[in-house]
Each structure stands twice: as structure tokens, then as C-alpha cells.
Amino acid sequence: MSQTTTAQGVQDFFKRATGSLIDGAFLDEGKSFEVIDPATGQALTTLCEGDRALADRAIALAKESFEDGRWSGLTPAARERILLRFADLVEAHTEELAQIETLNQGKSINLSRGIDVGFSIDFIRYMAGWATKLEGSTRAVSIGMPEGAKFNAYTLRQPLGVVSAIVPWNFPMMIALWKVVPALAAGCTVVLKPATETPLSVLRLAELAIEAGVPNGVFNVVLGSGSVVGTRLAEHPDVKKVTFTGSTAVGKQVGHAAVEHMAHSSLELGGKNPMLVLEDADIDRAVNGALMGGLFNQGQVCAAASRFYVHRSIHDTFCERLAQAIDTLQAGPGMDPQAQVNPLVSRRQQESVRGYLDRAREQGARIHVGNEVPTEGFYVSPAIISGASHDMEIAREEVFGPVLTVIPFDDEEDALRMVNDSELGLAASLWTNNLSKAMALTPRIEAGTVWVNTHVTLDPAMPFGGFKMSGLGKEFGPEAVNAYTELKSVCIAY
Ligand code: NAP
Ligand code: MG
């Protein structure tokens, strides 16, 4: 196996980036911290972290940048053009961005190129187009007072103002863009905090946005811990919307902090996503779907398939084929395009996933583990748990790792009960060739997205966001951009 050579642009960027990016410039003040390569456990570079005072400074700047109209005052077409130029620059820097993401996050360079950067380009272009398509509507009002008066009423969409965005480490640049681009399309200004593990790609993105013509002060990145910088971004009274992706526990705190000053909030909080495989399903297709839906990005995906309810008549075959498939996968660093099993993001995440597996083993679970993985770096070999019970911890909690838990069922109603018996409800998939069953079951599955015969299939036009404890609000589609606007009613008497 041979590794991709690190591009000159990446090395130059590591030298140039010193810390938070505020008002168009990198800062080099504050406590320094190392950014780790998960494939080696060694430092890639060192950055300076921000603190509460820097979060305040960035919010003040974003407020000033909103109020002086340097961005919100542009015509929608001008904002659209700049965002399209931003997409072109991201495309032109595909290799550089993909390498930064792989070196920092651990994932395969193929995934970084195709999804993290590739999907992001499509996403930016899609959202750029909404800048010119925000609309209100006229309303047929019947106000009868005073007698003889006439009224014209309509709704108006206006940008909210300063948005703070707090994002996780699993898709550092992509999830950041899901928040930043609709906010910018609507005319808002942004302060973004990446996860401490993965600050690099968003810093490069912010540079490219500025190069594309987003004025200084409109898109700022503050580095620092969630407990200090994240808390401040959520609670600051000048922030009009807090948009968060991460754990349910932190999401609740962020939502509470936002409502204290009546800021809007959008919370995308992960899932324990079921895949329901009916007796008539195409088993090869379902196995491929499980591998893709469950092991993509080492299972560190909020919408990952992680609990599989499989009809007892096909359960053993399903598990055998999964086991055969994972036995062919070879581990290696993300920079090696041949490596199919890559490290998890951090030692902490590796230990967390191993802990779930150890406890499942102690509870008597039948576990098939894939090939050996390197001891250097944060690898976990993929694991299939077969014949599991729905009540086991591993079947109920979000593991966020390469672990597929398969549970047999006999009765479809019973399977549906187990599918819905979770606090979480982000996404689910149903595998069947029976159209009537698909039509009957999809409305009964409690999840924000229900896929049929596919899993983790996203599109910028398709709203994405959870039911139940998986969160509030939607990313993607016009719903996402509208959520960065305030809806005003205007009523004119004449
Ligand atoms: P997390 O703690 O929820 O972190 C997500 C983001 O929130 C990070 O930027 C984090 O900053 C920040 N944060 C942490 N505490 C905060 C606070 N009190 N106020 C405001 N912001 C705060 O998630 P994690 O610890 O990285 O991962 C834990 C688990 O969450 C995972 O195992 C997984 O189950 C779940 N998760 C879900 C998603 C998803 O896509 N929905 C993504 C990642 C993780 P720092 O990292 O700098 O502390
Ligand atoms: Mg964290």
C-alpha cells in the first residue's frame, strides 16, 4: 500500500494557519494546542486557541458586519455570485482540502475527495441559488374594521443577524458548510466553532470564502473548547441563532442557553438508526447497504445504520455475508487510497467504542471482528454482533463506531415496535421489494428520514433532521435557508 503525497498547498497552509480566523486574519495569541493525526497519534501542527473574550470579540465584529450592511446589504444576486465563486474555489482546491480533512480526521482520502469536498461543492451551489429565491407571500385578509378600510398583507423574510455555529469532528468541513452557507445565503453573519479535534479544514474554508468575496468579519472562526467558547457562543445575547451538531447532552445545554435570550436554535443530535430488513428483501443489496450505511467513515456518522432488525429466516445468511465482507477489509491510514478501514478521530473515541464492545462481550454477545489493525493510531476493527437482543446497551446507545448489531425478528409488528422503541429518531431504512409494505410502513417509522432500499443517501434538496431526542430543525432544502430568516407580517391599510 502506498500513501498519497501531501500536497505543497497543505504544507503551506499548516505553516500559515496559526489560530482563530477573525476579520480575515489568523490570530497567533492564546494558549497553544496540538492538532493530532489520528493515523499516527502525532501532531500535525500547533494552533492557538481562543477564549471567552475572543468569542465576544468575534460576535461583536459579526454584529457590526451585519449592521453595516457589507453583506446583508448586497443584492441577493451579488451574494449568490460570491457563494458560487466560493464553490468554484472549493472545487479548485479539492485535493488540498481533501488531504487536510484526511490528515486531521483520519478518514479515507477517497471519502474526503468524493463526499467531504465533492458533496460540499454541490451543497454550496445549491444553497447559493436560494439567496435569490427567498420569498414571502401575499395573504387574503378579511379585516373588517374600521368599516370601509382596505388592507394589503404580505410576509417578508429578513436575515436573522449574527449566527453562531458549533460543529463536531466527524465531517468537519461538510457539517460546517451545512450551517454557514444557508446562513450566508440568507444574509446573516457567522461565528463558527469547530470541534477541538478537527479545526483545520474550516480554517482553510474561511480563507477561501474570503478570497471568493465574502467580506472580512462576515465569516469568522473561533477555536477553543466547547465548555468555554461553545458555551459563550450559545449564551451570548447578540446571537440571533445558534446552530449545533453533536451529542444530545450538549445539544440540550445549547438549546437552553439559546432560549434564555430567545435566540432561534437548530439542534442535530445524532441517532441510533435502525435498518429493518423484511423477509422478502434482496439480501445482497441489504448487505451492501448495511456495509455502506454502517461502516462509512468508520460508523462515525449521525445517520449511520447501527441496529439491524433482520427477519429470522435470513438473519444467519445476512450475518455470514457481513462477516465475509469485513474479513476482506484491510486497515491503513486515510492517506492510503487502498485502505478500507481507517482510524477513528481520537484516542477518546477509540476507547469509547472499545468500551462498548468489551461490555457487549461481557454480556455474552456473539461478536465477529474483522482483520487486525495497526497498534499505532486510533484504529478499531469493524465488528458484527449477531443474534443480539434489542435490550443490550450496544443495541440502544449511539456507539459512533464500526459496530453493526443484528437482531432477529419473527413478526413485522414486533420489529416495528423495536425500531420505534428508542429515544432517538434521526433516520431509518426499510429493505423490501414489497411496495405495499413499504408504503404502509414508512409513515409509521419514527425518524426524520426514512430510506427504502438505501441508507445514508443525502441530497441538498432533501430536508435532514431528527425526530424525538435527535433534535430540532432541518438542514438542507429551502427549510434550511428559511431557518436563517425572521418571518415578518406586513399589513398596509389604504
Ligand atoms: P459534543 O461534545 O457534543 O461536541 C460537539 C461540539 O460541541 C464540539 O464542537 C464541542 O466542542 C462542542 N461543545 C462541547 N461542549 C459544549 C458546551 N457545553 N457548549 C457548547 N458547545 C460544546 O460531541 P463529542 O464529545 O465530540 O462526541 C460525543 C458523542 O456525540 C459521540 O460519541 C457521538 O455519539 C455524538 N456525536 C454526534 C454527532 C452528530 O453528527 N450528530 C457528531 C459528533 C458526535 P469541543 O469538541 O471543542 O469540546
Ligand atoms: Mg468534543
Coordinates of C-alpha atoms and ligand atoms in Angstrom, one line a residue:
M1 CA 0.0 0.0 0.0
S2 CA 1.3 3.5 -0.7
Q3 CA 0.3 6.8 0.7
T4 CA -0.8 9.9 -1.2
T5 CA 1.9 12.5 -1.1
T6 CA 1.0 15.6 1.0
A7 CA 0.4 18.5 -1.4
Q8 CA 2.5 21.6 -1.2
G9 CA -0.6 23.7 -0.5
V10 CA -1.3 21.6 2.6
Q11 CA 2.2 22.1 4.0
D12 CA 2.0 25.9 3.2
F13 CA -1.4 26.1 4.9
F14 CA -0.1 24.3 8.1
K15 CA 2.6 27.0 8.3
R16 CA 0.2 29.9 7.6
A17 CA -2.6 28.9 9.9
T18 CA -1.8 30.0 13.5
G19 CA -5.2 30.0 15.2
S20 CA -8.7 31.5 15.0
L21 CA -9.6 33.5 11.9
I22 CA -11.2 36.8 12.8
D23 CA -11.8 39.7 10.5
G24 CA -10.0 37.9 7.7
A25 CA -6.7 37.2 9.6
F26 CA -5.3 34.4 11.6
L27 CA -4.5 35.1 15.2
D28 CA -1.5 33.9 17.0
E29 CA -2.3 34.8 20.6
G30 CA -3.7 32.4 23.3
K31 CA -2.8 29.0 24.7
S32 CA -1.4 26.7 22.1
F33 CA -2.7 23.1 21.4
E34 CA -1.6 20.3 19.1
V35 CA -3.7 19.1 16.2
I36 CA -3.3 15.3 16.0
D37 CA -3.1 13.0 13.1
P38 CA -5.3 10.0 14.1
A39 CA -3.3 7.6 11.9
T40 CA -0.1 8.2 13.9
G41 CA -1.2 9.9 17.1
Q42 CA 1.5 12.6 16.3
A43 CA 0.9 16.3 16.0
L44 CA 0.3 17.7 12.5
T45 CA 0.6 21.3 13.6
T46 CA 0.1 23.6 16.6
L47 CA -2.6 26.3 16.8
C48 CA -3.6 29.0 19.4
E49 CA -7.0 28.5 21.0
G50 CA -9.5 31.3 21.7
D51 CA -11.3 32.0 24.9
R52 CA -14.4 33.7 26.1
A53 CA -13.0 37.2 25.4
L54 CA -12.2 36.2 21.8
A55 CA -15.7 34.7 21.3
D56 CA -17.1 38.1 22.5
R57 CA -14.8 39.9 20.1
A58 CA -15.9 37.7 17.1
I59 CA -19.6 38.2 18.0
A60 CA -19.2 42.0 18.2
L61 CA -17.4 42.0 14.9
A62 CA -20.1 39.8 13.3
K63 CA -22.8 42.1 14.7
E64 CA -21.1 45.2 13.3
S65 CA -20.6 43.4 9.9
F66 CA -24.3 42.6 9.9
E67 CA -25.5 46.0 10.8
D68 CA -23.3 48.0 8.4
G69 CA -24.8 46.0 5.5
R70 CA -21.5 44.9 4.0
W71 CA -23.1 41.5 3.4
S72 CA -26.9 41.8 4.2
G73 CA -27.0 45.0 2.1
L74 CA -25.7 43.3 -1.1
T75 CA -28.3 42.3 -3.6
P76 CA -29.3 38.7 -3.4
A77 CA -27.7 38.2 -6.8
A78 CA -24.4 39.6 -5.6
R79 CA -24.5 37.2 -2.6
E80 CA -25.3 34.3 -4.9
R81 CA -22.4 35.1 -7.2
I82 CA -19.9 35.3 -4.4
L83 CA -21.1 31.9 -3.0
L84 CA -20.9 30.4 -6.4
R85 CA -17.3 31.7 -6.7
F86 CA -16.7 30.1 -3.2
A87 CA -17.9 26.8 -4.6
D88 CA -15.6 27.2 -7.6
L89 CA -12.6 27.8 -5.3
V90 CA -13.5 24.8 -3.1
E91 CA -13.6 22.7 -6.3
A92 CA -10.3 24.1 -7.5
H93 CA -8.8 23.2 -4.1
T94 CA -10.4 19.7 -3.9
E95 CA -7.1 17.8 -3.4
E96 CA -5.8 20.3 -0.8
L97 CA -9.0 20.3 1.3
A98 CA -9.4 16.5 1.0
Q99 CA -5.9 16.0 2.3
I100 CA -6.4 18.4 5.2
E101 CA -9.6 16.6 6.1
T102 CA -8.0 13.1 5.9
L103 CA -4.8 14.1 7.8
N104 CA -6.8 15.7 10.6
Q105 CA -9.9 13.4 10.8
G106 CA -8.5 10.1 9.8
K107 CA -11.0 9.1 7.0
S108 CA -10.1 7.7 3.6
I109 CA -8.8 10.2 1.1
N110 CA -11.4 8.7 -1.4
L111 CA -14.2 9.7 1.0
S112 CA -12.7 13.2 1.6
R113 CA -12.4 13.8 -2.1
G114 CA -15.8 12.4 -3.1
I115 CA -18.1 13.3 -0.2
D116 CA -16.5 15.8 2.2
V117 CA -15.4 18.0 -0.7
G118 CA -17.5 16.7 -3.6
F119 CA -20.8 16.9 -1.8
S120 CA -19.8 20.2 -0.3
I121 CA -19.4 21.8 -3.7
D122 CA -22.8 20.6 -4.8
F123 CA -24.2 21.8 -1.5
I124 CA -22.7 25.3 -1.8
R125 CA -24.0 25.7 -5.3
Y126 CA -27.5 24.5 -4.3
M127 CA -27.7 26.9 -1.3
A128 CA -26.2 29.8 -3.3
G129 CA -29.2 29.7 -5.5
W130 CA -31.6 30.2 -2.6
A131 CA -30.1 33.7 -2.0
T132 CA -32.2 34.9 -4.9
K133 CA -35.3 32.8 -4.2
L134 CA -36.2 33.7 -0.7
E135 CA -39.8 34.8 -0.7
G136 CA -42.8 35.8 1.3
S137 CA -46.4 35.6 0.1
T138 CA -49.5 37.9 0.0
R139 CA -52.3 36.9 2.3
A140 CA -56.0 37.2 1.7
V141 CA -57.0 39.0 4.9
S142 CA -60.6 39.8 5.9
I143 CA -60.1 42.6 8.4
G144 CA -63.5 44.3 8.8
M145 CA -62.5 47.3 11.0
P146 CA -62.9 50.2 10.5
E147 CA -65.7 49.9 8.1
G148 CA -64.7 50.5 4.5
A149 CA -60.9 50.2 5.2
K150 CA -58.9 48.1 2.8
F151 CA -55.8 46.2 3.6
N152 CA -52.9 44.6 1.8
A153 CA -51.0 42.0 3.8
Y154 CA -47.9 40.1 3.0
T155 CA -45.0 38.3 4.6
L156 CA -41.4 39.3 4.4
R157 CA -38.3 37.2 5.0
Q158 CA -35.3 39.1 6.6
P159 CA -31.9 37.7 7.7
L160 CA -31.8 37.0 11.5
G161 CA -28.4 38.7 12.1
V162 CA -25.5 37.0 13.9
V163 CA -25.5 33.2 13.8
S164 CA -23.2 31.0 15.9
A165 CA -22.4 27.6 14.7
I166 CA -20.9 24.8 16.8
V167 CA -19.9 21.7 14.9
P168 CA -18.5 18.2 15.5
W169 CA -15.4 16.2 14.3
N170 CA -17.0 13.5 12.1
F171 CA -17.5 15.7 8.9
P172 CA -15.7 18.8 10.0
M173 CA -15.9 20.9 6.8
M174 CA -19.2 19.4 5.4
I175 CA -21.3 20.0 8.5
A176 CA -19.8 23.4 9.0
L177 CA -20.9 24.3 5.4
W178 CA -24.4 22.9 6.1
K179 CA -24.7 25.8 8.6
V180 CA -22.5 28.6 7.2
V181 CA -23.7 28.6 3.6
P182 CA -27.5 28.8 4.1
A183 CA -26.8 31.5 6.8
L184 CA -24.7 33.5 4.3
A185 CA -27.3 33.0 1.5
A186 CA -29.9 34.5 3.8
G187 CA -27.7 37.5 4.6
C188 CA -26.6 36.6 8.1
T189 CA -23.1 36.8 9.5
V190 CA -21.4 33.9 11.3
V191 CA -19.1 32.9 14.1
L192 CA -18.2 29.2 13.8
K193 CA -16.5 26.9 16.4
P194 CA -15.1 23.6 15.1
A195 CA -14.5 20.7 17.4
T196 CA -11.1 20.9 19.1
E197 CA -10.0 17.6 17.4
T198 CA -10.6 19.0 13.9
P199 CA -10.1 22.7 13.4
L200 CA -8.1 22.7 10.2
S201 CA -10.4 22.3 7.2
V202 CA -12.8 25.0 8.3
L203 CA -9.9 27.5 8.7
R204 CA -9.0 26.8 5.1
L205 CA -12.6 27.1 4.0
A206 CA -12.9 30.5 5.7
E207 CA -9.8 31.7 3.8
L208 CA -11.4 30.5 0.5
A209 CA -14.8 32.2 1.3
I210 CA -12.9 35.5 1.9
E211 CA -11.0 35.0 -1.4
A212 CA -14.3 34.5 -3.1
G213 CA -15.5 37.9 -1.9
V214 CA -17.2 37.3 1.4
P215 CA -16.3 40.5 3.2
N216 CA -14.0 40.3 6.3
G217 CA -15.9 40.0 9.5
V218 CA -18.8 38.1 7.9
F219 CA -17.5 34.6 8.4
N220 CA -15.3 34.1 11.5
V221 CA -13.8 31.0 13.1
V222 CA -13.1 30.9 16.8
L223 CA -11.1 27.9 18.1
G224 CA -11.4 26.7 21.7
S225 CA -13.1 24.3 23.9
G226 CA -16.8 23.6 23.9
S227 CA -17.1 24.4 27.6
V228 CA -15.6 27.9 27.2
V229 CA -16.0 29.1 23.6
G230 CA -19.1 26.9 22.8
T231 CA -20.9 27.9 25.9
R232 CA -20.3 31.6 25.2
L233 CA -21.5 31.3 21.5
A234 CA -24.7 29.7 22.7
E235 CA -25.5 32.2 25.5
H236 CA -24.3 35.5 24.0
P237 CA -27.3 37.9 23.9
D238 CA -26.3 39.3 20.5
V239 CA -26.5 35.9 18.8
K240 CA -29.8 35.5 17.0
K241 CA -29.5 31.9 16.1
V242 CA -27.4 29.0 17.5
T243 CA -27.0 26.1 15.2
F244 CA -25.4 22.9 16.7
T245 CA -24.5 19.4 15.7
G246 CA -23.2 16.9 18.2
S247 CA -24.3 14.9 21.2
T248 CA -27.8 15.1 22.7
A249 CA -26.4 16.0 26.2
V250 CA -24.6 19.1 24.9
G251 CA -27.4 19.9 22.4
K252 CA -29.8 20.3 25.3
Q253 CA -27.5 22.7 27.1
V254 CA -27.1 24.7 23.9
G255 CA -30.9 24.9 23.4
H256 CA -31.5 26.0 26.9
A257 CA -28.8 28.7 26.6
A258 CA -30.3 30.0 23.4
V259 CA -33.8 30.2 24.7
E260 CA -32.6 32.3 27.6
H261 CA -32.2 35.2 25.2
M262 CA -34.9 33.9 22.7
A263 CA -32.4 33.0 20.0
H264 CA -33.5 30.5 17.4
S265 CA -31.8 27.2 17.6
S266 CA -31.3 24.2 15.4
L267 CA -30.0 21.0 17.0
E268 CA -28.8 18.0 15.1
L269 CA -28.1 15.4 17.7
G270 CA -27.3 12.0 16.2
G271 CA -29.2 8.8 16.2
K272 CA -29.3 5.1 16.8
N273 CA -30.5 4.4 13.4
P274 CA -32.3 1.2 12.6
M275 CA -32.3 -0.8 9.3
L276 CA -35.4 -3.0 9.0
V277 CA -34.8 -5.9 6.7
L278 CA -38.0 -7.8 5.8
E279 CA -38.2 -11.4 4.7
D280 CA -38.6 -10.6 1.0
A281 CA -35.7 -8.2 0.8
D282 CA -32.9 -8.5 -1.8
I283 CA -30.3 -9.9 0.7
D284 CA -27.2 -8.9 -1.3
R285 CA -28.5 -5.4 -1.7
A286 CA -29.3 -5.2 2.0
V287 CA -25.8 -6.5 3.0
N288 CA -24.2 -3.9 0.8
G289 CA -26.5 -1.3 2.2
A290 CA -25.5 -2.3 5.8
L291 CA -21.8 -2.2 5.0
M292 CA -22.1 1.2 3.4
G293 CA -24.7 2.6 5.9
G294 CA -22.9 1.2 8.9
L295 CA -19.2 1.4 8.2
F296 CA -18.9 4.6 6.1
N297 CA -16.5 6.9 8.0
Q298 CA -15.9 4.1 10.5
G299 CA -19.5 4.5 11.6
Q300 CA -18.8 8.0 12.9
V301 CA -21.9 9.3 11.2
C302 CA -25.0 10.6 12.9
A303 CA -27.2 8.8 10.4
A304 CA -25.2 5.6 10.4
A305 CA -27.1 2.3 10.4
S306 CA -26.2 0.7 13.7
R307 CA -29.0 -1.7 14.7
F308 CA -30.3 -4.2 12.2
Y309 CA -33.7 -5.9 12.6
V310 CA -33.5 -8.9 10.2
H311 CA -36.2 -11.5 9.6
R312 CA -35.1 -14.7 11.3
S313 CA -35.3 -16.7 8.1
I314 CA -32.5 -14.6 6.6
H315 CA -30.7 -13.5 9.8
D316 CA -27.8 -16.1 9.7
T317 CA -27.1 -15.6 6.0
F318 CA -27.2 -11.8 6.4
C319 CA -24.6 -12.0 9.3
E320 CA -22.4 -14.5 7.4
R321 CA -22.2 -12.3 4.4
L322 CA -21.5 -9.2 6.5
A323 CA -18.7 -11.2 8.3
Q324 CA -17.2 -12.4 5.0
A325 CA -17.2 -8.8 3.7
I326 CA -15.5 -7.3 6.7
D327 CA -12.9 -10.1 6.5
T328 CA -11.7 -8.7 3.2
L329 CA -11.2 -5.2 4.5
Q330 CA -7.6 -4.0 5.2
A331 CA -6.7 -1.3 7.6
G332 CA -4.4 1.7 7.0
P333 CA -4.2 5.4 7.1
G334 CA -6.7 7.5 5.3
M335 CA -3.9 8.9 3.1
D336 CA -3.6 5.4 1.5
P337 CA -6.4 5.2 -1.0
Q338 CA -6.4 1.3 -0.9
A339 CA -7.0 1.2 2.9
Q340 CA -10.7 0.4 3.7
V341 CA -10.5 0.6 7.5
N342 CA -9.2 3.9 8.8
P343 CA -8.5 5.3 12.2
L344 CA -11.2 6.8 14.4
V345 CA -10.9 10.5 15.1
S346 CA -9.3 10.3 18.5
R347 CA -7.9 8.1 21.3
R348 CA -11.0 9.1 23.3
Q349 CA -13.4 7.9 20.6
Q350 CA -11.4 4.7 20.1
E351 CA -11.6 3.9 23.8
S352 CA -15.3 4.7 23.9
V353 CA -16.0 2.3 21.1
R354 CA -13.8 -0.4 22.6
G355 CA -15.6 0.0 25.9
Y356 CA -19.0 -0.7 24.2
L357 CA -17.5 -3.8 22.6
D358 CA -16.0 -5.0 25.9
R359 CA -19.3 -4.6 27.7
A360 CA -21.2 -6.4 25.0
R361 CA -18.7 -9.3 25.2
E362 CA -19.2 -9.4 28.9
Q363 CA -23.0 -9.6 28.3
G364 CA -22.4 -12.7 26.2
A365 CA -22.8 -11.1 22.8
R366 CA -21.6 -13.1 19.7
I367 CA -19.0 -10.8 18.1
H368 CA -17.2 -11.3 14.8
V369 CA -14.3 -9.0 14.5
G370 CA -12.5 -8.1 11.2
N371 CA -8.8 -8.2 10.5
E372 CA -6.1 -7.0 12.8
V373 CA -5.5 -3.2 12.8
P374 CA -2.3 -1.3 13.4
T375 CA -1.5 -0.6 17.1
E376 CA -0.2 2.9 16.2
G377 CA -3.1 5.3 15.6
F378 CA -6.7 5.1 16.7
Y379 CA -8.0 2.1 14.8
V380 CA -10.9 -0.2 15.7
S381 CA -11.5 -3.2 13.6
P382 CA -15.1 -3.5 12.3
A383 CA -17.4 -5.8 14.4
I384 CA -20.6 -7.6 13.7
I385 CA -22.7 -8.6 16.6
S386 CA -25.2 -11.4 15.6
G387 CA -28.2 -12.8 17.4
A388 CA -28.3 -9.8 19.6
S389 CA -31.2 -8.7 21.8
H390 CA -32.9 -5.4 21.5
D391 CA -32.3 -4.6 25.2
M392 CA -28.5 -4.8 25.1
E393 CA -26.7 -1.5 25.6
I394 CA -24.9 -1.9 22.2
A395 CA -28.4 -2.1 20.5
R396 CA -29.7 1.0 22.3
E397 CA -26.9 3.6 22.6
E398 CA -25.2 5.6 19.9
V399 CA -21.8 3.9 19.6
F400 CA -20.4 6.1 16.8
G401 CA -18.0 3.4 15.6
P402 CA -17.7 0.5 13.2
V403 CA -20.1 -1.8 15.0
L404 CA -23.2 -3.4 13.4
T405 CA -25.6 -5.1 15.8
V406 CA -28.0 -7.6 14.2
I407 CA -31.2 -8.6 15.9
P408 CA -33.5 -11.3 14.5
F409 CA -37.3 -10.9 14.5
D410 CA -40.2 -13.2 13.6
D411 CA -43.1 -10.7 13.4
E412 CA -43.1 -7.5 11.5
E413 CA -45.3 -5.6 14.0
D414 CA -42.8 -6.7 16.7
A415 CA -39.9 -5.4 14.6
L416 CA -41.6 -2.1 14.1
R417 CA -42.1 -1.8 17.8
M418 CA -38.4 -2.3 18.4
V419 CA -37.5 0.1 15.5
N420 CA -39.5 2.8 17.3
D421 CA -38.5 1.9 20.8
S422 CA -35.7 4.4 21.0
E423 CA -35.4 7.9 22.4
L424 CA -33.7 8.9 19.2
G425 CA -35.2 9.3 15.7
L426 CA -32.8 10.7 13.2
A427 CA -33.0 8.2 10.3
A428 CA -34.0 4.7 9.4
S429 CA -34.1 2.4 6.4
L430 CA -36.5 -0.2 5.3
W431 CA -35.5 -3.1 3.0
T432 CA -38.2 -4.8 1.0
N433 CA -39.4 -5.3 -2.6
N434 CA -43.0 -5.3 -1.5
L435 CA -44.3 -1.9 -2.5
S436 CA -47.5 -2.2 -0.4
K437 CA -45.4 -2.9 2.7
A438 CA -43.1 0.0 2.0
M439 CA -46.0 2.4 1.6
A440 CA -47.7 1.1 4.8
L441 CA -44.6 1.1 7.0
T442 CA -42.7 4.3 6.1
P443 CA -45.3 6.6 7.7
R444 CA -45.2 4.5 10.9
I445 CA -41.4 4.7 11.4
E446 CA -40.4 7.5 13.8
A447 CA -37.5 9.1 12.1
G448 CA -36.7 12.4 10.3
T449 CA -35.6 10.5 7.2
V450 CA -36.8 7.1 6.1
W451 CA -34.9 5.4 3.2
V452 CA -36.2 2.4 1.3
N453 CA -33.6 0.1 -0.1
T454 CA -30.8 2.6 0.6
H455 CA -29.2 4.2 3.6
V456 CA -27.3 7.4 4.3
T457 CA -28.3 8.9 1.0
L458 CA -28.4 12.6 1.3
D459 CA -29.1 15.4 -1.1
P460 CA -29.0 19.2 -0.6
A461 CA -32.7 19.4 -1.7
M462 CA -33.9 16.8 0.9
P463 CA -34.6 18.1 4.4
F464 CA -32.5 16.4 7.0
G465 CA -33.0 16.5 10.8
G466 CA -34.3 14.3 13.6
F467 CA -37.5 13.4 15.4
K468 CA -37.6 12.9 19.2
M469 CA -34.3 13.3 21.0
S470 CA -32.4 13.5 17.7
G471 CA -33.0 17.2 17.6
L472 CA -34.9 20.2 16.3
G473 CA -34.9 21.8 12.9
K474 CA -33.8 20.8 9.4
E475 CA -30.7 21.1 7.4
F476 CA -30.9 21.2 3.6
G477 CA -33.6 22.4 1.2
P478 CA -35.5 25.7 1.5
E479 CA -36.3 24.8 5.1
A480 CA -32.6 25.3 6.0
V481 CA -32.2 28.7 4.4
N482 CA -35.6 29.9 5.7
A483 CA -34.5 29.0 9.2
Y484 CA -31.9 31.8 9.0
T485 CA -34.6 34.3 8.4
E486 CA -37.2 36.1 10.5
L487 CA -40.7 36.0 9.0
K488 CA -42.4 39.3 9.3
S489 CA -46.0 40.1 8.5
V490 CA -46.6 43.5 6.9
C491 CA -50.2 44.9 6.9
I492 CA -50.9 48.1 5.0
A493 CA -54.2 49.9 5.4
Y494 CA -55.2 52.0 2.4
Ligands
NAP1 P1 -20.0 17.0 21.7 O1 -19.3 17.1 23.0 O2 -21.5 17.2 21.6 O3 -19.3 18.1 20.7 C1 -19.8 18.7 19.6 C2 -19.4 20.1 19.5 O4 -19.9 20.8 20.7 C3 -17.9 20.4 19.6 O5 -17.6 21.5 18.8 C4 -17.7 20.6 21.1 O6 -16.5 21.4 21.3 C5 -18.9 21.5 21.4 N1 -19.2 21.5 22.8 C6 -18.9 20.6 23.8 N2 -19.4 21.0 25.0 C7 -20.1 22.2 24.7 C8 -20.9 23.1 25.6 N3 -21.0 22.8 26.9 N4 -21.4 24.1 25.0 C9 -21.3 24.4 23.7 N5 -20.6 23.6 22.9 C10 -20.0 22.5 23.4 O7 -19.6 15.7 21.0 P2 -18.3 14.8 21.2 O8 -17.9 14.9 22.6 O9 -17.3 15.3 20.3 O10 -18.8 13.4 20.8 C11 -19.5 12.6 21.8 C12 -20.6 11.8 21.2 O11 -21.5 12.7 20.5 C13 -20.2 10.9 20.0 O12 -19.6 9.7 20.5 C14 -21.4 10.7 19.3 O13 -22.2 9.8 19.9 C15 -22.1 12.1 19.4 N6 -21.8 12.9 18.1 C16 -22.8 13.1 17.3 C17 -22.5 13.8 16.1 C18 -23.6 14.1 15.1 O14 -23.3 14.1 13.9 N7 -24.8 14.3 15.5 C19 -21.3 14.3 15.8 C20 -20.3 14.0 16.8 C21 -20.5 13.4 17.9 P3 -15.2 20.6 21.8 O15 -15.0 19.4 21.0 O16 -14.1 21.6 21.5 O17 -15.3 20.3 23.2
MG2 MG -15.6 17.1 21.8

